[in-house]
Short mmCIF file of C-alpha atoms in Angstrom, two decimals:
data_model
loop_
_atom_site.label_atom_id
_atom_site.label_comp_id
_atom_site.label_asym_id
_atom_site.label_seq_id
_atom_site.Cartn_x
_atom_site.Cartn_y
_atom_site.Cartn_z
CA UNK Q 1 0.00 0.00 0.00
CA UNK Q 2 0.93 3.33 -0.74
CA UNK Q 3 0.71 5.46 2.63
CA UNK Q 4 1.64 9.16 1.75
CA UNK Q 5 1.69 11.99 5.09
CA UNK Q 6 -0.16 14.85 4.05
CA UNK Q 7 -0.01 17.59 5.62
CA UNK Q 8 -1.18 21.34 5.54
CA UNK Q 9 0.30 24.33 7.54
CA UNK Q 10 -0.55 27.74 8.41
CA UNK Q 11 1.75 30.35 9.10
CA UNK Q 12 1.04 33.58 10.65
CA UNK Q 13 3.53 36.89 9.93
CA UNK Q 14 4.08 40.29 10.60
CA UNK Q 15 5.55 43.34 8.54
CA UNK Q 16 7.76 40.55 6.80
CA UNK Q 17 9.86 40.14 3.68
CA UNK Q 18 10.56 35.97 3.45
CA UNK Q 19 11.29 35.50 0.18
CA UNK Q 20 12.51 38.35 -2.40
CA UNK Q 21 12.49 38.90 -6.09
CA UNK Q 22 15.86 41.37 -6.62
CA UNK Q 23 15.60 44.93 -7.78
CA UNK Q 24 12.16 46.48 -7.82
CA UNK Q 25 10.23 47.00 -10.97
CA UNK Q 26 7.21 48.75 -8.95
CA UNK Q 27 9.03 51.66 -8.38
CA UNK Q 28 11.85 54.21 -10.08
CA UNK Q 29 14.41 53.87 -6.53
CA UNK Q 30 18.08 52.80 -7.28
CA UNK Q 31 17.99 50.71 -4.26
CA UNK Q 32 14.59 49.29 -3.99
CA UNK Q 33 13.94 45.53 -3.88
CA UNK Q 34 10.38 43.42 -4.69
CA UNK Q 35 9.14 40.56 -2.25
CA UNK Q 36 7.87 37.52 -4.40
CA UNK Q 37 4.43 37.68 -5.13
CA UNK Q 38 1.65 36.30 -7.00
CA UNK Q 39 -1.29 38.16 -9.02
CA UNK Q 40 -4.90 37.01 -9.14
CA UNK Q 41 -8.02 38.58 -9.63
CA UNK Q 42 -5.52 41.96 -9.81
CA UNK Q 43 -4.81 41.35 -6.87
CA UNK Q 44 -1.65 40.91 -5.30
CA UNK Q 45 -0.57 37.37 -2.87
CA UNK Q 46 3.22 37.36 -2.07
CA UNK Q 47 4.91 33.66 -1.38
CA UNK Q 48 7.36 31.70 -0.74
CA UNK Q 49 8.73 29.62 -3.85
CA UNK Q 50 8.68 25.87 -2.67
CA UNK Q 51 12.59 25.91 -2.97
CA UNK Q 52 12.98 28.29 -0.46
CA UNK Q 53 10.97 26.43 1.75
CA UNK Q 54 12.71 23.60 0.86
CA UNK Q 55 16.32 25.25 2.12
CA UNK Q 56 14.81 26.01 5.26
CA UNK Q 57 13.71 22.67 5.81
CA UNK Q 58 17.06 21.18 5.18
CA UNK Q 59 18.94 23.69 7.01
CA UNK Q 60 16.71 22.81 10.14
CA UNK Q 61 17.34 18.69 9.87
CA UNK Q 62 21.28 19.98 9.87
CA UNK Q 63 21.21 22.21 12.68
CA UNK Q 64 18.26 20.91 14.85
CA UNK Q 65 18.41 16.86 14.34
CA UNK Q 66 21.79 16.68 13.29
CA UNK Q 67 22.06 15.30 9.84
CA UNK Q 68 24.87 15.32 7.97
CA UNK Q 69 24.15 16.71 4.38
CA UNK Q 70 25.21 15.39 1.24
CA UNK Q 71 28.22 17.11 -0.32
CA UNK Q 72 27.96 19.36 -3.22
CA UNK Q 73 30.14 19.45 -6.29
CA UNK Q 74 30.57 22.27 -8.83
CA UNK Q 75 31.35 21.69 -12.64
CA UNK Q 76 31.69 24.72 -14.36
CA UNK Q 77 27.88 25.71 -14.75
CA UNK Q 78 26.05 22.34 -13.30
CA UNK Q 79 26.05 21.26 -9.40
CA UNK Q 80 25.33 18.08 -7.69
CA UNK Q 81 25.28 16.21 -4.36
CA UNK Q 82 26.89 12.28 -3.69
CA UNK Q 83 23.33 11.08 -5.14
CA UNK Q 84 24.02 8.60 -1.69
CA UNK Q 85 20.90 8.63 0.02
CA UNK Q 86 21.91 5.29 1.92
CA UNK Q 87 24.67 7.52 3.50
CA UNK Q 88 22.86 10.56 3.34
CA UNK Q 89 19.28 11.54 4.20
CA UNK Q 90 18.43 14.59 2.72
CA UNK Q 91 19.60 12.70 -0.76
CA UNK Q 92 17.08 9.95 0.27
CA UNK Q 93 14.01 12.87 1.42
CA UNK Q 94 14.78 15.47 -1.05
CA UNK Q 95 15.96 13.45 -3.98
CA UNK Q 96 18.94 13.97 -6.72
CA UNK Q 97 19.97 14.26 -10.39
CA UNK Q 98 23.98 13.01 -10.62
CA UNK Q 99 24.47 13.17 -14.69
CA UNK Q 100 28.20 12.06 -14.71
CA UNK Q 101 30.78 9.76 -15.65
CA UNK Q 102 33.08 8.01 -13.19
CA UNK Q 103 36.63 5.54 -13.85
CA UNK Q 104 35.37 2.05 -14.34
CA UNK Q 105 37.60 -0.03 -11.90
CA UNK Q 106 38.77 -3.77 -12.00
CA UNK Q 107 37.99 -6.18 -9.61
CA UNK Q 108 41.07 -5.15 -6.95
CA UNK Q 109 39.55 -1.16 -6.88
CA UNK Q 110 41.96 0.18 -9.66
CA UNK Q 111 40.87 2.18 -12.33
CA UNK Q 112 40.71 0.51 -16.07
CA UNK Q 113 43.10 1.86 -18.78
CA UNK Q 114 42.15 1.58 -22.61
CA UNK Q 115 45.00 0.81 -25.50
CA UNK Q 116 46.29 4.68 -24.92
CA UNK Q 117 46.73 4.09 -21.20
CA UNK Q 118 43.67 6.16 -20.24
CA UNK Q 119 41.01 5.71 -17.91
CA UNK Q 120 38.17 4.25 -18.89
CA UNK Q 121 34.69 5.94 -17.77
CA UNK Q 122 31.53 4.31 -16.98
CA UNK Q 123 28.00 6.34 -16.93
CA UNK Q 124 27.10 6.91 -13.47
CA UNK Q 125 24.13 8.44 -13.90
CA UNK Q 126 21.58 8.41 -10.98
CA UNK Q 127 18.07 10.56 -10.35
CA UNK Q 128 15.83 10.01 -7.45
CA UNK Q 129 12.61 11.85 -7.84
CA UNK Q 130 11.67 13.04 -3.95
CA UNK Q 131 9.49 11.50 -1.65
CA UNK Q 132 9.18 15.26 0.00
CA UNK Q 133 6.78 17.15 -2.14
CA UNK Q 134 5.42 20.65 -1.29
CA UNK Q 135 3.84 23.37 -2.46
CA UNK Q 136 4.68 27.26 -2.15
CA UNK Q 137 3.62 29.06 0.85
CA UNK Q 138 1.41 31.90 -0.12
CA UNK Q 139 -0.83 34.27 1.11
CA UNK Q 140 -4.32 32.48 1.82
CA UNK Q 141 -6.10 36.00 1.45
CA UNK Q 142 -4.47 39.41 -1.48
CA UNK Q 143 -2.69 41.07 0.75
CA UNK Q 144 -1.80 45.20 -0.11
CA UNK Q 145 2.25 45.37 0.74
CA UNK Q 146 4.05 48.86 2.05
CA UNK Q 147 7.35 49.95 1.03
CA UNK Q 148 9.31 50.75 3.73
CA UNK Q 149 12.51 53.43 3.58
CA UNK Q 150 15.54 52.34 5.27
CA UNK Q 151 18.95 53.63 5.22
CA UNK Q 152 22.96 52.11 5.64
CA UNK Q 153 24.20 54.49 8.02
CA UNK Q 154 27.11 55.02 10.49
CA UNK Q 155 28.99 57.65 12.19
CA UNK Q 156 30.42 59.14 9.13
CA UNK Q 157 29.85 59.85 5.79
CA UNK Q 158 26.13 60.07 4.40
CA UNK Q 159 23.41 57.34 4.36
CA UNK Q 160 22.85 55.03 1.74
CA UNK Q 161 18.96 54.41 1.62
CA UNK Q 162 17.11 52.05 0.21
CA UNK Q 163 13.57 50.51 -0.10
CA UNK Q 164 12.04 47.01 0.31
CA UNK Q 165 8.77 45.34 0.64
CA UNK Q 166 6.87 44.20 3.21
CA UNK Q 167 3.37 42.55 4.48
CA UNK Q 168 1.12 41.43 7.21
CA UNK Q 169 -0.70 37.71 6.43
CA UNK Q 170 -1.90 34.67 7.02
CA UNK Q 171 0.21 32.19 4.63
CA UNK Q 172 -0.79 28.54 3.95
CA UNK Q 173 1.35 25.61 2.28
CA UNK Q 174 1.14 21.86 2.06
CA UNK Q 175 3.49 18.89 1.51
CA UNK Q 176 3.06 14.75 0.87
CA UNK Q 177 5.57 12.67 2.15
CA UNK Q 178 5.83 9.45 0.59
CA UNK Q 179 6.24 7.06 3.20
CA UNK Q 180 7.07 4.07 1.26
CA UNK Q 181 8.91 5.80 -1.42
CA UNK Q 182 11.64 7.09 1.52
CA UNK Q 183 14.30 4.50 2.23
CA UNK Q 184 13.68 2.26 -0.72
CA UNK Q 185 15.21 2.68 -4.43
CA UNK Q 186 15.22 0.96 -7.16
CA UNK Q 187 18.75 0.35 -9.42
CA UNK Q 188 17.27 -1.04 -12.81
CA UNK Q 189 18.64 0.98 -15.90
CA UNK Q 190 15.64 2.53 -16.76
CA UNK Q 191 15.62 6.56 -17.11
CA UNK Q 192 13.98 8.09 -13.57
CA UNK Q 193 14.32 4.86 -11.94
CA UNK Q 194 18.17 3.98 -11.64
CA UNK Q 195 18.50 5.71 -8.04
CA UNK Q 196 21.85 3.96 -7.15
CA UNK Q 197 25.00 2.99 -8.64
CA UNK Q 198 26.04 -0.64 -8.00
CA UNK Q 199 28.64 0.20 -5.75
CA UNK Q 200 26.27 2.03 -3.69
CA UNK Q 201 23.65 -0.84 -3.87
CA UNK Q 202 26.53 -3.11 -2.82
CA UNK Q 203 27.01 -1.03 0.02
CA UNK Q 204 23.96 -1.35 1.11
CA UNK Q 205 22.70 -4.51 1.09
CA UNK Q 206 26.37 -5.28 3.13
CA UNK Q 207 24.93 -2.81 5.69
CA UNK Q 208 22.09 -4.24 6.43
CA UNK Q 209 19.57 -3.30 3.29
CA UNK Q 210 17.37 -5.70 2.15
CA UNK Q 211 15.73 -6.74 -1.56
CA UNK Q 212 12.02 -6.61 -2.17
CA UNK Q 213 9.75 -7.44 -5.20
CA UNK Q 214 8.84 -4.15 -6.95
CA UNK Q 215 4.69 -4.41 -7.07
CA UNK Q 216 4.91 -2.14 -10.00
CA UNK Q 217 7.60 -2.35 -12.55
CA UNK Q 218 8.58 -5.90 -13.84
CA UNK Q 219 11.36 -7.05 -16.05
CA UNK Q 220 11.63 -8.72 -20.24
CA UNK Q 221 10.40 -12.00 -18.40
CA UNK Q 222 7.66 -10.63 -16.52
CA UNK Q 223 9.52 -11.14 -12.98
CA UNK Q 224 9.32 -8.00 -10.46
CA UNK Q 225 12.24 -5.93 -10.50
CA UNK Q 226 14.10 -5.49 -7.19
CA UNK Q 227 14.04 -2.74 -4.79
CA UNK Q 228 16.84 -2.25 -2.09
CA UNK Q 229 14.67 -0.85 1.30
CA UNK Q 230 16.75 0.47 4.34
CA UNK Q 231 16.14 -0.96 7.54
CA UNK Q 232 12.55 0.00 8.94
CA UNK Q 233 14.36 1.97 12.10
CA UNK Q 234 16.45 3.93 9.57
CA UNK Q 235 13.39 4.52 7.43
CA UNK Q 236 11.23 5.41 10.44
CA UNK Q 237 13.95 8.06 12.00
CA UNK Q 238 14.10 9.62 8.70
CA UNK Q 239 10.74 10.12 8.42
CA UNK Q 240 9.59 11.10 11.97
CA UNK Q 241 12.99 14.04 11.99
CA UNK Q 242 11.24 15.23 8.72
CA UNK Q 243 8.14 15.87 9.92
CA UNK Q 244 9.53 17.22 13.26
CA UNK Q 245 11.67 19.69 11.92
CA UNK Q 246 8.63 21.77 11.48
CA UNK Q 247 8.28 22.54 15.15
CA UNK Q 248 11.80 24.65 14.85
CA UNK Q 249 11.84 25.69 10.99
CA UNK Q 250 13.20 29.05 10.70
CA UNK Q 251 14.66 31.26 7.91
CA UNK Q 252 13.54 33.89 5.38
CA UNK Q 253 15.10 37.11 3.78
CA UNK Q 254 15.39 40.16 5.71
CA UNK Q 255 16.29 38.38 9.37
CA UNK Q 256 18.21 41.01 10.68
CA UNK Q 257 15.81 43.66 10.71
CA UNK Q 258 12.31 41.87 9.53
CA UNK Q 259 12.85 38.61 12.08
CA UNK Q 260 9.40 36.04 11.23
CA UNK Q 261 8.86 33.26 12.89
CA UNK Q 262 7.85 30.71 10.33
CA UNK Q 263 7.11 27.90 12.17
CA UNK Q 264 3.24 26.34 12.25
CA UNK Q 265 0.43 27.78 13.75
CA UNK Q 266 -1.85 25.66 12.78
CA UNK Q 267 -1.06 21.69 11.10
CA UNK Q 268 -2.98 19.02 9.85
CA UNK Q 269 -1.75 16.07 9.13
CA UNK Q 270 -2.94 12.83 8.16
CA UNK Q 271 -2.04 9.18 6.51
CA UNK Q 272 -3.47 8.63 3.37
CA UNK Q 273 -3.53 5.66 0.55
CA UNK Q 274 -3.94 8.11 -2.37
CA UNK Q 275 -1.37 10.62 -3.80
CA UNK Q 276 -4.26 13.54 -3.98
CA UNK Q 277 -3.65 16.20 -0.98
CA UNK Q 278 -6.85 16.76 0.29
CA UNK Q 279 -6.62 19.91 3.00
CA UNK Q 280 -5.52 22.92 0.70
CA UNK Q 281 -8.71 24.46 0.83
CA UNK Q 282 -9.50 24.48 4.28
CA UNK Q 283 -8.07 27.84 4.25
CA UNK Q 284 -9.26 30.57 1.19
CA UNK Q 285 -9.90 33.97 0.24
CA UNK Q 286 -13.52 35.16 0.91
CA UNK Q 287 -14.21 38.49 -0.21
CA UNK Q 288 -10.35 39.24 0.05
CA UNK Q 289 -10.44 38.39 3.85
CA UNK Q 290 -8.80 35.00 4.74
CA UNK Q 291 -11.55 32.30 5.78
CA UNK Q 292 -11.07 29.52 7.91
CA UNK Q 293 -13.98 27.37 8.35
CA UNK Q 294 -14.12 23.95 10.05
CA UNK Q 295 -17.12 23.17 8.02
CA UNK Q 296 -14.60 22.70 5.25
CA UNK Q 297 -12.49 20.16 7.05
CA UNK Q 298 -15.37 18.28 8.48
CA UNK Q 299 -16.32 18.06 4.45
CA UNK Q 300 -12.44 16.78 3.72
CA UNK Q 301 -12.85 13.91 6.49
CA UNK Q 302 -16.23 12.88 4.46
CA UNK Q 303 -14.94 13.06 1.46
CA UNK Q 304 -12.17 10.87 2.28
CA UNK Q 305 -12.96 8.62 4.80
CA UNK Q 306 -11.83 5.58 3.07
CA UNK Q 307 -8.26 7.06 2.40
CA UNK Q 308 -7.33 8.26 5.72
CA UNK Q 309 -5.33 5.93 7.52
CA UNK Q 310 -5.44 6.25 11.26
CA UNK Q 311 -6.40 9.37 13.10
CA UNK Q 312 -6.06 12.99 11.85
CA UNK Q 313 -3.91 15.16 13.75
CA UNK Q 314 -4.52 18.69 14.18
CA UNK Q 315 -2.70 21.56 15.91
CA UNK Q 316 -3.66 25.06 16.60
CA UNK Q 317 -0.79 27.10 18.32
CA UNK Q 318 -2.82 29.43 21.38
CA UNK Q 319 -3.44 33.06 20.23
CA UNK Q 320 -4.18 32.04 16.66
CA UNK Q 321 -7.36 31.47 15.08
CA UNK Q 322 -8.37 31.30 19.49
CA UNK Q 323 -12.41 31.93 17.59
CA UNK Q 324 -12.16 28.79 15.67
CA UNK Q 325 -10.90 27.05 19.20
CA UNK Q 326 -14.08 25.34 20.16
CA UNK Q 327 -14.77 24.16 16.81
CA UNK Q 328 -12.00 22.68 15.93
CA UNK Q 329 -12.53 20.77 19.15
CA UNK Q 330 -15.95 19.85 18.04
CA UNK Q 331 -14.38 17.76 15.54
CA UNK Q 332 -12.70 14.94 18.28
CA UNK Q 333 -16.80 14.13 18.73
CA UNK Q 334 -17.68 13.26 15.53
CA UNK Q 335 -19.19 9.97 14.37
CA UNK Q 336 -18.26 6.56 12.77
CA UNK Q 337 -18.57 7.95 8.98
CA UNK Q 338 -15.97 10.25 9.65
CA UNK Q 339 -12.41 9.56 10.80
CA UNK Q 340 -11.33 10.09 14.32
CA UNK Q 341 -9.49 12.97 14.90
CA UNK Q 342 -7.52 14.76 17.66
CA UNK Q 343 -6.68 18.81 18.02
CA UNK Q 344 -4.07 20.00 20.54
CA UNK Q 345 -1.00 22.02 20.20
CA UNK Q 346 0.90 22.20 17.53
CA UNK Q 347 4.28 20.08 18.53
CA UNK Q 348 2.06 17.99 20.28
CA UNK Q 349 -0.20 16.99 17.08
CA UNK Q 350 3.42 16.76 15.43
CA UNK Q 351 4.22 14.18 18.14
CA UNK Q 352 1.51 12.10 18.62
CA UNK Q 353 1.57 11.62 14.80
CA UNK Q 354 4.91 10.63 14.27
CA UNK Q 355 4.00 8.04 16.98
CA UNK Q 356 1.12 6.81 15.06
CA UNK Q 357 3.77 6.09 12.23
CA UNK Q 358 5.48 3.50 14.17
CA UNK Q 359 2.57 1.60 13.30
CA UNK Q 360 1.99 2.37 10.40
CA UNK Q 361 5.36 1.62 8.65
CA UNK Q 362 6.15 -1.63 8.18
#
């Protein structure tokens, strides 16, 4: 089966600037710089790309739960990591393209020399499409931004000013998590689906990987091709300091002076057997005003009952949305066709999830 964490965030911020778009276009100042935003309707709804969010994430498994990430390596105008995600774990959560050609070595390690005496190269070529997917993080509601004048100054010598953009708002995103996806990787030579090199299979299943039947792909005699899957505890860790990092996130442009705290204010998340995300629009625009409803959650759980796994966590950070309180509590008490649910804080709905997953991970 294939169990996918979905989950849905809300972030609150004030007179920020997370995520810029260089020089301003909006206005004739030397020094004035654009946040990232979004038009609809004419109206404007400034984000976060789903890279940026991305960095932060990683940056927060580094610093907070202590991973070691993957290298990076520079040829002239193309980058890439170690494409090692049994060593590594953001190359396992956050995928990898490696388009490059290594010295093919003999059977005692040493490289292979042609007729001229020169190396010979073998395609090493791996890609590992990410289990972690997400979506930006924009405004739920159009949001009207101010410029605000500031100025480089010290004790001598005149200012330097400058201009950049800010807002107030209520910002939603989402992500899926592919729980089965994570850990597991297939080594066929098949474009998209050659996520090791044999080497690093090798290495592997010596340290204490194991083969399984692909249920999907099969090979020219109609056999199931193999999978290499990490040890469940490895899998599980990866997945639960994921998920976790959102209780410290941090990061966006302007820190110094335009400090946001990015973290949740309000999560749902849930295990699901289908790849469609389900909670986006639990949060909208109505009449330019952001709208949160439970109504429109307690329609979600309806809607799909038969693809939520377990119970739905949510968590609603004190001071934020404190109207929608009761409701949200409402939903703990509701009957057999919809799936049980529990609202408390936010780290704690993180929590008590990622210790439903120890059951649900196999």
């Amino acid at each position: 089966m294939n169990l996918k964490t979905q989950g849905f965030i809300l972030i609150d911020v004030d007179a920020a600037a997370l995520n810029n778009s260089g020089k301003s276009t909006s206005n004739d100042y030397e020094n004035g710089v654009d946040t990232k935003k979004m038009f609809k309707d004419g109206r404007a709804y400034p984000y976060v790309s789903g890279q940026a969010w991305r960095y932060w994430w990683r940056e927060t498994l580094q610093k907070n739960h202590g991973w070691e990430l993957s290298p990076v390596t520079r040829d002239n105008k193309i980058a890439f990591t170690a494409a090692d995600p049994v060593k590594y774990a953001d190359d396992d959560v956050f995928g990898y393209m490696k388009a490059a050609k290594d010295a093919k070595l003999d059977e005692e390690g040493k490289p292979v020399l042609d007729k001229k005496g020169k190396a010979v190269l073998e395609n090493v070529t791996v890609t590992r499409v990410s289990p972690l997917k997400n979506s930006v993080i924009i405004a739920a509601a159009p949001v009207k931004t101010s410029q605000n004048w500031s100025s480089m100054s010290r004790q001598e010598g005149d200012a330097v000013p400058y201009v950049k953009e800010e807002y107030s708002a209520i910002m939603k995103g989402m992500f899926s998590l592919d729980l089965e996806q994570l850990g597991t990787f297939s080594n066929y030579n098949k474009t998209g689906f050659k996520n090791l090199t044999d080497d690093i299979k090798e290495s592997a299943l010596a340290s204490g990987a194991t083969e399984i039947d692909d249920p999907y792909v099969k090979d020219s005699k109609g056999r199931p091709q193999k999978l290499v899957r990490l040890h469940r505890d490895v899998r599980l860790k990866r997945i639960q300091d994921t998920i976790k990092a959102l209780k410290t996130i941090s990061g966006g442009a302007m820190q110094t002076d335009n400090m946001a705290d990015v973290t949740p204010k309000l999560i749902i998340l849930a295990t699901t057997n289908t790849g469609n995300h389900p909670f986006f629009h639990v949060a909208s625009n109505h009449n330019n005003s952001f709208n949160f409803d439970t109504e429109n959650i307690r329609q979600v759980l309806a809607d799909y009952k038969e693809n939520i796994l377990g119970t739905v966590f949510i968590g609603r950070r004190s001071g934020f949305l404190d109207d929608q309180g009761s409701s949200l509590k409402d939903l703990e008490s509701l009957d057999q066709n919809y799936p049980p649910v529990k609202v408390l804080s936010v780290n704690e709905a993180i929590d008590q999830y990622c210790i439903q997953l120890q059951s649900q991970i196999s």
